[in-house]
Every structure is written in structure tokens, then in C-alpha cells.
Amino acid sequence: MRFISEEIEQYAIEKSNTPSGVCDEIELKTKEKSSLHHMMIGKLEASFIGFLIHSIGVSSILEIGTFTGYSAMAMAYELAEDGQITTVDKNSKAQERAKFFWSKDPVGQKITALSGDGHDVLRNLISKRKKYDLIFIDADKKGYLDYLKLSLELVSDKGIIVIDNVLWSGRVVESIEEKSGEKEKSTEYLRELNDFIASSSELYGTLMPLRDGIFLVKKI
């Protein structure tokens, strides 16, 4: 996932506002106990999302994919006191572990966890006419395009959709004709998503090579 040198990335992190407090504990425990710790967003990505929150005055966030709760907590620190985050994940046990960390700081009270299939939860939110200023998509890659289409019905007029892992460690530009497996299937899902955004006349998208690639999407 590294597209720039470690030295330059570390310099950028040191000069940026980055998550601290409970986020540091979540990061440490995730790296210690989870073989999938690379799925957690990094400090620089969290700082970038925090910048977006402050830039457009985000008051409501929808996160699709909770994992260990790092990203939700990082965003909670940047929201105003009355800001709210709704995070969705089908793994209720993982969410319970995340809640343990969120409970360690009052800002964790801004976070509400919803368990269940992401598509079903999002459709339910649409039926309730919910709107969010920032939607962060970081879940199963097979569902990315559907998550985006559903999110377009949930994002507010000023809102931004942020999609993680869209470069997939560079695989999106590699030939996979003779390869197979879940990573290669995910590559195709991400290519389909990226092509959909790039070809849409109703969306303004910017794909940034930050960490594993972030796509910023806004309705025109």
C-alpha cells in the first residue's frame, strides 16, 4: 500500500494534525492482535478526513465498515459536540470490541453502531429519509458499487462520499488475466467502481494516491 517512501510519509504525519488519545490505543491493540491490522486507516488518512470534516462543517457521518473502531473514533474527535456518527458492520462481535474503546472517552458517545448487512441497513436508512454530510465506505469490496449507489441517496446536498482502498495496493493497474482468487475478484470490483465514477456526468470525483487510494465523490 506504500506509494511514497516511509520517510516522506512519516514527515507528513509529523507535520499534520493526527488522531491521538484512545485512537493510539486502538491502533496499538489492533496491530498486536489482528492479522488484518492493515485494514485500519492510517494516521495521515485520518488527518485528511478530519480536514474534510472541518472544511465543509460536517455534523453527521455514515461509516460503512467499522472494523476495530479506529476511523469512527478519529472522526468523532473532529466533530462538533452535537455531531453524530453512524457506523455499520455485519460483525457484531467486532463492534462490541470497538465500543469498549469508544467508551473510554466522552467523544465516543457521538458514535452509534448498527449491526447487519450493509445493503439492508442503508436501504432502511433511506426509507427513514436520513441524510449525512460525509459517508465513508470501507467494507467488503464486492459491495462497493452498490454501497456507492445507495450512498448517493443518503448524502446531503453539501456532502462528500469518501471511498477507501480504491487502488488496492496498485493491483487496479496490473494485468490479472491469468490470476484467480479473492484479491483478483476484489480488483475487478474496484475497477468497476472506479470506472463508474469516472464515466458519470452526475458525479465529480478525485482519486488520490493517499495510502491505499481514496476516491472523493460529490454529486454535481
C-alpha atoms as a PDB file:
ATOM      1  CA  MET A   1       0.000   0.000   0.000  1.00  0.00           C
ATOM      2  CA  ARG A   2       3.039   2.292   0.120  1.00  0.00           C
ATOM      3  CA  PHE A   3       3.210   4.676  -2.858  1.00  0.00           C
ATOM      4  CA  ILE A   4       5.698   7.114  -1.313  1.00  0.00           C
ATOM      5  CA  SER A   5       8.762   6.490   0.826  1.00  0.00           C
ATOM      6  CA  GLU A   6       8.288   5.716   4.503  1.00  0.00           C
ATOM      7  CA  GLU A   7      10.489   8.697   5.377  1.00  0.00           C
ATOM      8  CA  ILE A   8       8.325  11.164   3.450  1.00  0.00           C
ATOM      9  CA  GLU A   9       5.106   9.672   4.820  1.00  0.00           C
ATOM     10  CA  GLN A  10       6.403   9.921   8.383  1.00  0.00           C
ATOM     11  CA  TYR A  11       7.420  13.553   7.803  1.00  0.00           C
ATOM     12  CA  ALA A  12       3.904  14.308   6.516  1.00  0.00           C
ATOM     13  CA  ILE A  13       2.362  12.633   9.565  1.00  0.00           C
ATOM     14  CA  GLU A  14       4.578  14.617  11.936  1.00  0.00           C
ATOM     15  CA  LYS A  15       3.540  17.915  10.327  1.00  0.00           C
ATOM     16  CA  SER A  16      -0.189  17.085  10.275  1.00  0.00           C
ATOM     17  CA  ASN A  17      -2.938  17.087  12.878  1.00  0.00           C
ATOM     18  CA  THR A  18      -3.414  13.390  13.594  1.00  0.00           C
ATOM     19  CA  PRO A  19      -5.621  11.329  15.931  1.00  0.00           C
ATOM     20  CA  SER A  20      -4.365  10.688  19.448  1.00  0.00           C
ATOM     21  CA  GLY A  21      -5.801   9.635  22.787  1.00  0.00           C
ATOM     22  CA  VAL A  22      -7.912   6.495  22.529  1.00  0.00           C
ATOM     23  CA  CYS A  23      -7.061   6.230  18.816  1.00  0.00           C
ATOM     24  CA  ASP A  24      -3.457   5.458  19.733  1.00  0.00           C
ATOM     25  CA  GLU A  25      -4.646   2.620  21.965  1.00  0.00           C
ATOM     26  CA  ILE A  26      -6.947   1.218  19.263  1.00  0.00           C
ATOM     27  CA  GLU A  27      -4.106   1.342  16.726  1.00  0.00           C
ATOM     28  CA  LEU A  28      -1.678  -0.423  19.081  1.00  0.00           C
ATOM     29  CA  LYS A  29      -4.112  -3.163  20.099  1.00  0.00           C
ATOM     30  CA  THR A  30      -5.215  -3.751  16.513  1.00  0.00           C
ATOM     31  CA  LYS A  31      -1.615  -4.184  15.355  1.00  0.00           C
ATOM     32  CA  GLU A  32      -0.887  -6.501  18.298  1.00  0.00           C
ATOM     33  CA  LYS A  33      -3.919  -8.756  17.987  1.00  0.00           C
ATOM     34  CA  SER A  34      -5.207  -8.669  14.417  1.00  0.00           C
ATOM     35  CA  SER A  35      -3.515 -10.150  11.373  1.00  0.00           C
ATOM     36  CA  LEU A  36      -5.762  -7.832   9.352  1.00  0.00           C
ATOM     37  CA  HIS A  37      -4.441  -4.673  11.003  1.00  0.00           C
ATOM     38  CA  HIS A  38      -3.576  -3.294   7.554  1.00  0.00           C
ATOM     39  CA  MET A  39      -7.325  -2.807   7.048  1.00  0.00           C
ATOM     40  CA  MET A  40      -7.250   0.022   9.589  1.00  0.00           C
ATOM     41  CA  ILE A  41      -6.892   3.502   8.109  1.00  0.00           C
ATOM     42  CA  GLY A  42      -3.600   5.238   8.832  1.00  0.00           C
ATOM     43  CA  LYS A  43      -2.887   8.474  10.702  1.00  0.00           C
ATOM     44  CA  LEU A  44      -2.451  10.536   7.534  1.00  0.00           C
ATOM     45  CA  GLU A  45      -5.712   9.300   6.036  1.00  0.00           C
ATOM     46  CA  ALA A  46      -7.483  10.058   9.316  1.00  0.00           C
ATOM     47  CA  SER A  47      -5.980  13.551   9.259  1.00  0.00           C
ATOM     48  CA  PHE A  48      -7.203  14.086   5.707  1.00  0.00           C
ATOM     49  CA  ILE A  49     -10.750  13.033   6.589  1.00  0.00           C
ATOM     50  CA  GLY A  50     -10.574  15.300   9.620  1.00  0.00           C
ATOM     51  CA  PHE A  51      -9.657  18.175   7.310  1.00  0.00           C
ATOM     52  CA  LEU A  52     -12.751  17.432   5.197  1.00  0.00           C
ATOM     53  CA  ILE A  53     -14.922  17.420   8.332  1.00  0.00           C
ATOM     54  CA  HIS A  54     -13.714  20.877   9.314  1.00  0.00           C
ATOM     55  CA  SER A  55     -13.765  22.235   5.747  1.00  0.00           C
ATOM     56  CA  ILE A  56     -17.439  21.670   4.987  1.00  0.00           C
ATOM     57  CA  GLY A  57     -18.782  21.746   8.522  1.00  0.00           C
ATOM     58  CA  VAL A  58     -19.756  18.094   8.766  1.00  0.00           C
ATOM     59  CA  SER A  59     -22.278  17.354  11.503  1.00  0.00           C
ATOM     60  CA  SER A  60     -23.398  13.844  10.515  1.00  0.00           C
ATOM     61  CA  ILE A  61     -21.321  10.903   9.283  1.00  0.00           C
ATOM     62  CA  LEU A  62     -22.218   7.469   7.962  1.00  0.00           C
ATOM     63  CA  GLU A  63     -19.436   4.881   8.022  1.00  0.00           C
ATOM     64  CA  ILE A  64     -19.814   1.586   6.174  1.00  0.00           C
ATOM     65  CA  GLY A  65     -17.365  -0.828   7.777  1.00  0.00           C
ATOM     66  CA  THR A  66     -16.463  -0.428  11.469  1.00  0.00           C
ATOM     67  CA  PHE A  67     -13.548  -2.880  11.890  1.00  0.00           C
ATOM     68  CA  THR A  68     -11.896  -2.112  15.269  1.00  0.00           C
ATOM     69  CA  GLY A  69     -13.388   1.369  15.596  1.00  0.00           C
ATOM     70  CA  TYR A  70     -10.298   3.473  14.859  1.00  0.00           C
ATOM     71  CA  SER A  71     -11.732   5.501  11.987  1.00  0.00           C
ATOM     72  CA  ALA A  72     -15.024   6.180  13.773  1.00  0.00           C
ATOM     73  CA  MET A  73     -13.194   7.410  16.864  1.00  0.00           C
ATOM     74  CA  ALA A  74     -10.808   9.530  14.797  1.00  0.00           C
ATOM     75  CA  MET A  75     -13.762  11.215  13.098  1.00  0.00           C
ATOM     76  CA  ALA A  76     -15.601  11.645  16.408  1.00  0.00           C
ATOM     77  CA  TYR A  77     -12.725  13.742  17.752  1.00  0.00           C
ATOM     78  CA  GLU A  78     -13.109  16.167  14.835  1.00  0.00           C
ATOM     79  CA  LEU A  79     -16.889  16.582  15.001  1.00  0.00           C
ATOM     80  CA  ALA A  80     -18.572  19.359  16.950  1.00  0.00           C
ATOM     81  CA  GLU A  81     -20.148  18.381  20.284  1.00  0.00           C
ATOM     82  CA  ASP A  82     -23.551  17.803  18.689  1.00  0.00           C
ATOM     83  CA  GLY A  83     -22.111  15.815  15.758  1.00  0.00           C
ATOM     84  CA  GLN A  84     -23.163  12.212  15.192  1.00  0.00           C
ATOM     85  CA  ILE A  85     -21.570   9.154  13.560  1.00  0.00           C
ATOM     86  CA  THR A  86     -23.490   6.062  12.473  1.00  0.00           C
ATOM     87  CA  THR A  87     -21.209   3.126  11.720  1.00  0.00           C
ATOM     88  CA  VAL A  88     -22.430  -0.062  10.053  1.00  0.00           C
ATOM     89  CA  ASP A  89     -20.892  -3.542  10.134  1.00  0.00           C
ATOM     90  CA  LYS A  90     -22.194  -7.109   9.880  1.00  0.00           C
ATOM     91  CA  ASN A  91     -19.693  -8.282  12.510  1.00  0.00           C
ATOM     92  CA  SER A  92     -21.429  -7.502  15.797  1.00  0.00           C
ATOM     93  CA  LYS A  93     -18.582  -9.000  17.852  1.00  0.00           C
ATOM     94  CA  ALA A  94     -16.088  -6.622  16.269  1.00  0.00           C
ATOM     95  CA  GLN A  95     -18.406  -3.729  17.021  1.00  0.00           C
ATOM     96  CA  GLU A  96     -18.609  -4.767  20.674  1.00  0.00           C
ATOM     97  CA  ARG A  97     -14.819  -4.639  20.886  1.00  0.00           C
ATOM     98  CA  ALA A  98     -14.886  -1.208  19.254  1.00  0.00           C
ATOM     99  CA  LYS A  99     -17.478   0.007  21.764  1.00  0.00           C
ATOM    100  CA  PHE A 100     -15.088  -0.925  24.578  1.00  0.00           C
ATOM    101  CA  PHE A 101     -12.577   1.597  23.240  1.00  0.00           C
ATOM    102  CA  TRP A 102     -15.165   4.248  22.406  1.00  0.00           C
ATOM    103  CA  SER A 103     -16.413   4.143  25.999  1.00  0.00           C
ATOM    104  CA  LYS A 104     -13.018   5.343  27.232  1.00  0.00           C
ATOM    105  CA  ASP A 105     -13.600   8.906  26.019  1.00  0.00           C
ATOM    106  CA  PRO A 106     -16.777  11.055  26.131  1.00  0.00           C
ATOM    107  CA  VAL A 107     -16.495  11.750  22.387  1.00  0.00           C
ATOM    108  CA  GLY A 108     -17.289   8.079  21.848  1.00  0.00           C
ATOM    109  CA  GLN A 109     -20.882   8.916  22.757  1.00  0.00           C
ATOM    110  CA  LYS A 110     -21.192  10.522  19.322  1.00  0.00           C
ATOM    111  CA  ILE A 111     -20.932   7.049  17.746  1.00  0.00           C
ATOM    112  CA  THR A 112     -23.897   4.759  17.117  1.00  0.00           C
ATOM    113  CA  ALA A 113     -23.183   1.236  15.838  1.00  0.00           C
ATOM    114  CA  LEU A 114     -25.675  -0.588  13.614  1.00  0.00           C
ATOM    115  CA  SER A 115     -25.163  -4.315  13.023  1.00  0.00           C
ATOM    116  CA  GLY A 116     -26.334  -6.091   9.907  1.00  0.00           C
ATOM    117  CA  ASP A 117     -25.859  -6.437   6.181  1.00  0.00           C
ATOM    118  CA  GLY A 118     -24.706  -3.085   4.882  1.00  0.00           C
ATOM    119  CA  HIS A 119     -27.090  -3.017   1.936  1.00  0.00           C
ATOM    120  CA  ASP A 120     -30.093  -3.756   4.131  1.00  0.00           C
ATOM    121  CA  VAL A 121     -29.092  -1.184   6.747  1.00  0.00           C
ATOM    122  CA  LEU A 122     -28.555   1.511   4.115  1.00  0.00           C
ATOM    123  CA  ARG A 123     -31.915   0.806   2.486  1.00  0.00           C
ATOM    124  CA  ASN A 124     -33.550   1.130   5.896  1.00  0.00           C
ATOM    125  CA  LEU A 125     -31.822   4.483   6.438  1.00  0.00           C
ATOM    126  CA  ILE A 126     -33.045   5.631   3.019  1.00  0.00           C
ATOM    127  CA  SER A 127     -36.599   4.682   3.968  1.00  0.00           C
ATOM    128  CA  LYS A 128     -36.229   6.903   7.039  1.00  0.00           C
ATOM    129  CA  ARG A 129     -35.018   9.791   4.822  1.00  0.00           C
ATOM    130  CA  LYS A 130     -31.704  10.066   6.663  1.00  0.00           C
ATOM    131  CA  LYS A 131     -29.035  12.406   5.283  1.00  0.00           C
ATOM    132  CA  TYR A 132     -25.312  12.557   6.036  1.00  0.00           C
ATOM    133  CA  ASP A 133     -22.688  15.209   5.332  1.00  0.00           C
ATOM    134  CA  LEU A 134     -19.890  12.657   4.981  1.00  0.00           C
ATOM    135  CA  ILE A 135     -20.151   8.996   4.037  1.00  0.00           C
ATOM    136  CA  PHE A 136     -17.064   6.806   4.439  1.00  0.00           C
ATOM    137  CA  ILE A 137     -17.106   3.489   2.561  1.00  0.00           C
ATOM    138  CA  ASP A 138     -14.588   0.926   3.821  1.00  0.00           C
ATOM    139  CA  ALA A 139     -16.192  -2.524   3.807  1.00  0.00           C
ATOM    140  CA  ASP A 140     -16.342  -5.590   1.538  1.00  0.00           C
ATOM    141  CA  LYS A 141     -15.114  -4.665  -1.931  1.00  0.00           C
ATOM    142  CA  LYS A 142     -17.759  -6.741  -3.727  1.00  0.00           C
ATOM    143  CA  GLY A 143     -20.419  -4.421  -2.365  1.00  0.00           C
ATOM    144  CA  TYR A 144     -18.610  -1.143  -3.061  1.00  0.00           C
ATOM    145  CA  LEU A 145     -20.549  -0.102  -6.166  1.00  0.00           C
ATOM    146  CA  ASP A 146     -23.902  -0.865  -4.560  1.00  0.00           C
ATOM    147  CA  TYR A 147     -22.806   0.976  -1.407  1.00  0.00           C
ATOM    148  CA  LEU A 148     -21.965   3.994  -3.535  1.00  0.00           C
ATOM    149  CA  LYS A 149     -25.303   3.949  -5.347  1.00  0.00           C
ATOM    150  CA  LEU A 150     -27.173   3.699  -2.037  1.00  0.00           C
ATOM    151  CA  SER A 151     -24.972   6.395  -0.517  1.00  0.00           C
ATOM    152  CA  LEU A 152     -25.927   8.792  -3.300  1.00  0.00           C
ATOM    153  CA  GLU A 153     -29.447   8.685  -1.860  1.00  0.00           C
ATOM    154  CA  LEU A 154     -28.159   9.319   1.658  1.00  0.00           C
ATOM    155  CA  VAL A 155     -25.602  12.075   1.162  1.00  0.00           C
ATOM    156  CA  SER A 156     -26.689  15.646   1.923  1.00  0.00           C
ATOM    157  CA  ASP A 157     -26.575  18.435  -0.669  1.00  0.00           C
ATOM    158  CA  LYS A 158     -23.217  19.654   0.628  1.00  0.00           C
ATOM    159  CA  GLY A 159     -21.981  16.172   1.430  1.00  0.00           C
ATOM    160  CA  ILE A 160     -18.957  14.177   0.300  1.00  0.00           C
ATOM    161  CA  ILE A 161     -18.538  10.437  -0.163  1.00  0.00           C
ATOM    162  CA  VAL A 162     -15.088   9.054   0.684  1.00  0.00           C
ATOM    163  CA  ILE A 163     -14.222   5.563  -0.585  1.00  0.00           C
ATOM    164  CA  ASP A 164     -11.157   3.741   0.747  1.00  0.00           C
ATOM    165  CA  ASN A 165      -8.778   1.180  -0.836  1.00  0.00           C
ATOM    166  CA  VAL A 166      -9.626   2.088  -4.443  1.00  0.00           C
ATOM    167  CA  LEU A 167      -6.050   1.458  -5.669  1.00  0.00           C
ATOM    168  CA  TRP A 168      -5.896  -1.944  -3.956  1.00  0.00           C
ATOM    169  CA  SER A 169      -2.118  -1.897  -3.453  1.00  0.00           C
ATOM    170  CA  GLY A 170      -1.702  -0.954  -7.120  1.00  0.00           C
ATOM    171  CA  ARG A 171      -3.497  -4.035  -8.437  1.00  0.00           C
ATOM    172  CA  VAL A 172      -6.036  -1.914 -10.343  1.00  0.00           C
ATOM    173  CA  VAL A 173      -3.343  -1.064 -12.897  1.00  0.00           C
ATOM    174  CA  GLU A 174      -1.855  -4.556 -13.133  1.00  0.00           C
ATOM    175  CA  SER A 175      -2.803  -7.358 -15.524  1.00  0.00           C
ATOM    176  CA  ILE A 176      -4.782 -10.099 -13.777  1.00  0.00           C
ATOM    177  CA  GLU A 177      -5.979 -12.044 -16.811  1.00  0.00           C
ATOM    178  CA  GLU A 178      -4.413 -15.312 -15.710  1.00  0.00           C
ATOM    179  CA  LYS A 179      -4.809 -14.862 -11.972  1.00  0.00           C
ATOM    180  CA  SER A 180      -7.627 -16.005  -9.707  1.00  0.00           C
ATOM    181  CA  GLY A 181      -8.638 -15.665  -6.095  1.00  0.00           C
ATOM    182  CA  GLU A 182     -10.460 -13.202  -3.857  1.00  0.00           C
ATOM    183  CA  LYS A 183      -7.874 -10.439  -4.231  1.00  0.00           C
ATOM    184  CA  GLU A 184      -8.202 -10.564  -8.012  1.00  0.00           C
ATOM    185  CA  LYS A 185     -12.010 -10.573  -7.788  1.00  0.00           C
ATOM    186  CA  SER A 186     -11.793  -7.545  -5.498  1.00  0.00           C
ATOM    187  CA  THR A 187      -9.546  -5.859  -8.052  1.00  0.00           C
ATOM    188  CA  GLU A 188     -12.255  -6.242 -10.679  1.00  0.00           C
ATOM    189  CA  TYR A 189     -14.899  -4.896  -8.290  1.00  0.00           C
ATOM    190  CA  LEU A 190     -12.762  -1.844  -7.604  1.00  0.00           C
ATOM    191  CA  ARG A 191     -12.037  -1.276 -11.289  1.00  0.00           C
ATOM    192  CA  GLU A 192     -15.768  -1.385 -11.957  1.00  0.00           C
ATOM    193  CA  LEU A 193     -16.370   1.147  -9.193  1.00  0.00           C
ATOM    194  CA  ASN A 194     -13.614   3.475 -10.375  1.00  0.00           C
ATOM    195  CA  ASP A 195     -14.844   3.300 -13.979  1.00  0.00           C
ATOM    196  CA  PHE A 196     -18.419   4.004 -12.886  1.00  0.00           C
ATOM    197  CA  ILE A 197     -17.396   7.173 -11.065  1.00  0.00           C
ATOM    198  CA  ALA A 198     -15.088   8.350 -13.847  1.00  0.00           C
ATOM    199  CA  SER A 199     -17.761   7.897 -16.525  1.00  0.00           C
ATOM    200  CA  SER A 200     -20.642   9.517 -14.617  1.00  0.00           C
ATOM    201  CA  SER A 201     -21.680  13.010 -15.712  1.00  0.00           C
ATOM    202  CA  GLU A 202     -23.545  13.420 -12.414  1.00  0.00           C
ATOM    203  CA  LEU A 203     -20.527  12.911 -10.160  1.00  0.00           C
ATOM    204  CA  TYR A 204     -17.350  14.878  -9.517  1.00  0.00           C
ATOM    205  CA  GLY A 205     -14.609  12.501  -8.457  1.00  0.00           C
ATOM    206  CA  THR A 206     -10.980  12.833  -7.449  1.00  0.00           C
ATOM    207  CA  LEU A 207      -8.921   9.685  -6.891  1.00  0.00           C
ATOM    208  CA  MET A 208      -5.996  10.367  -4.591  1.00  0.00           C
ATOM    209  CA  PRO A 209      -2.988   8.035  -4.116  1.00  0.00           C
ATOM    210  CA  LEU A 210      -3.106   8.502  -0.355  1.00  0.00           C
ATOM    211  CA  ARG A 211      -2.253   5.270   1.474  1.00  0.00           C
ATOM    212  CA  ASP A 212      -4.218   2.602  -0.475  1.00  0.00           C
ATOM    213  CA  GLY A 213      -6.106   5.132  -2.577  1.00  0.00           C
ATOM    214  CA  ILE A 214      -9.052   7.324  -1.647  1.00  0.00           C
ATOM    215  CA  PHE A 215     -11.826   8.351  -4.034  1.00  0.00           C
ATOM    216  CA  LEU A 216     -13.592  11.612  -3.185  1.00  0.00           C
ATOM    217  CA  VAL A 217     -17.028  11.753  -4.751  1.00  0.00           C
ATOM    218  CA  LYS A 218     -19.577  14.548  -4.826  1.00  0.00           C
ATOM    219  CA  LYS A 219     -22.884  14.902  -6.674  1.00  0.00           C
ATOM    220  CA  ILE A 220     -22.801  17.699  -9.251  1.00  0.00           C
END
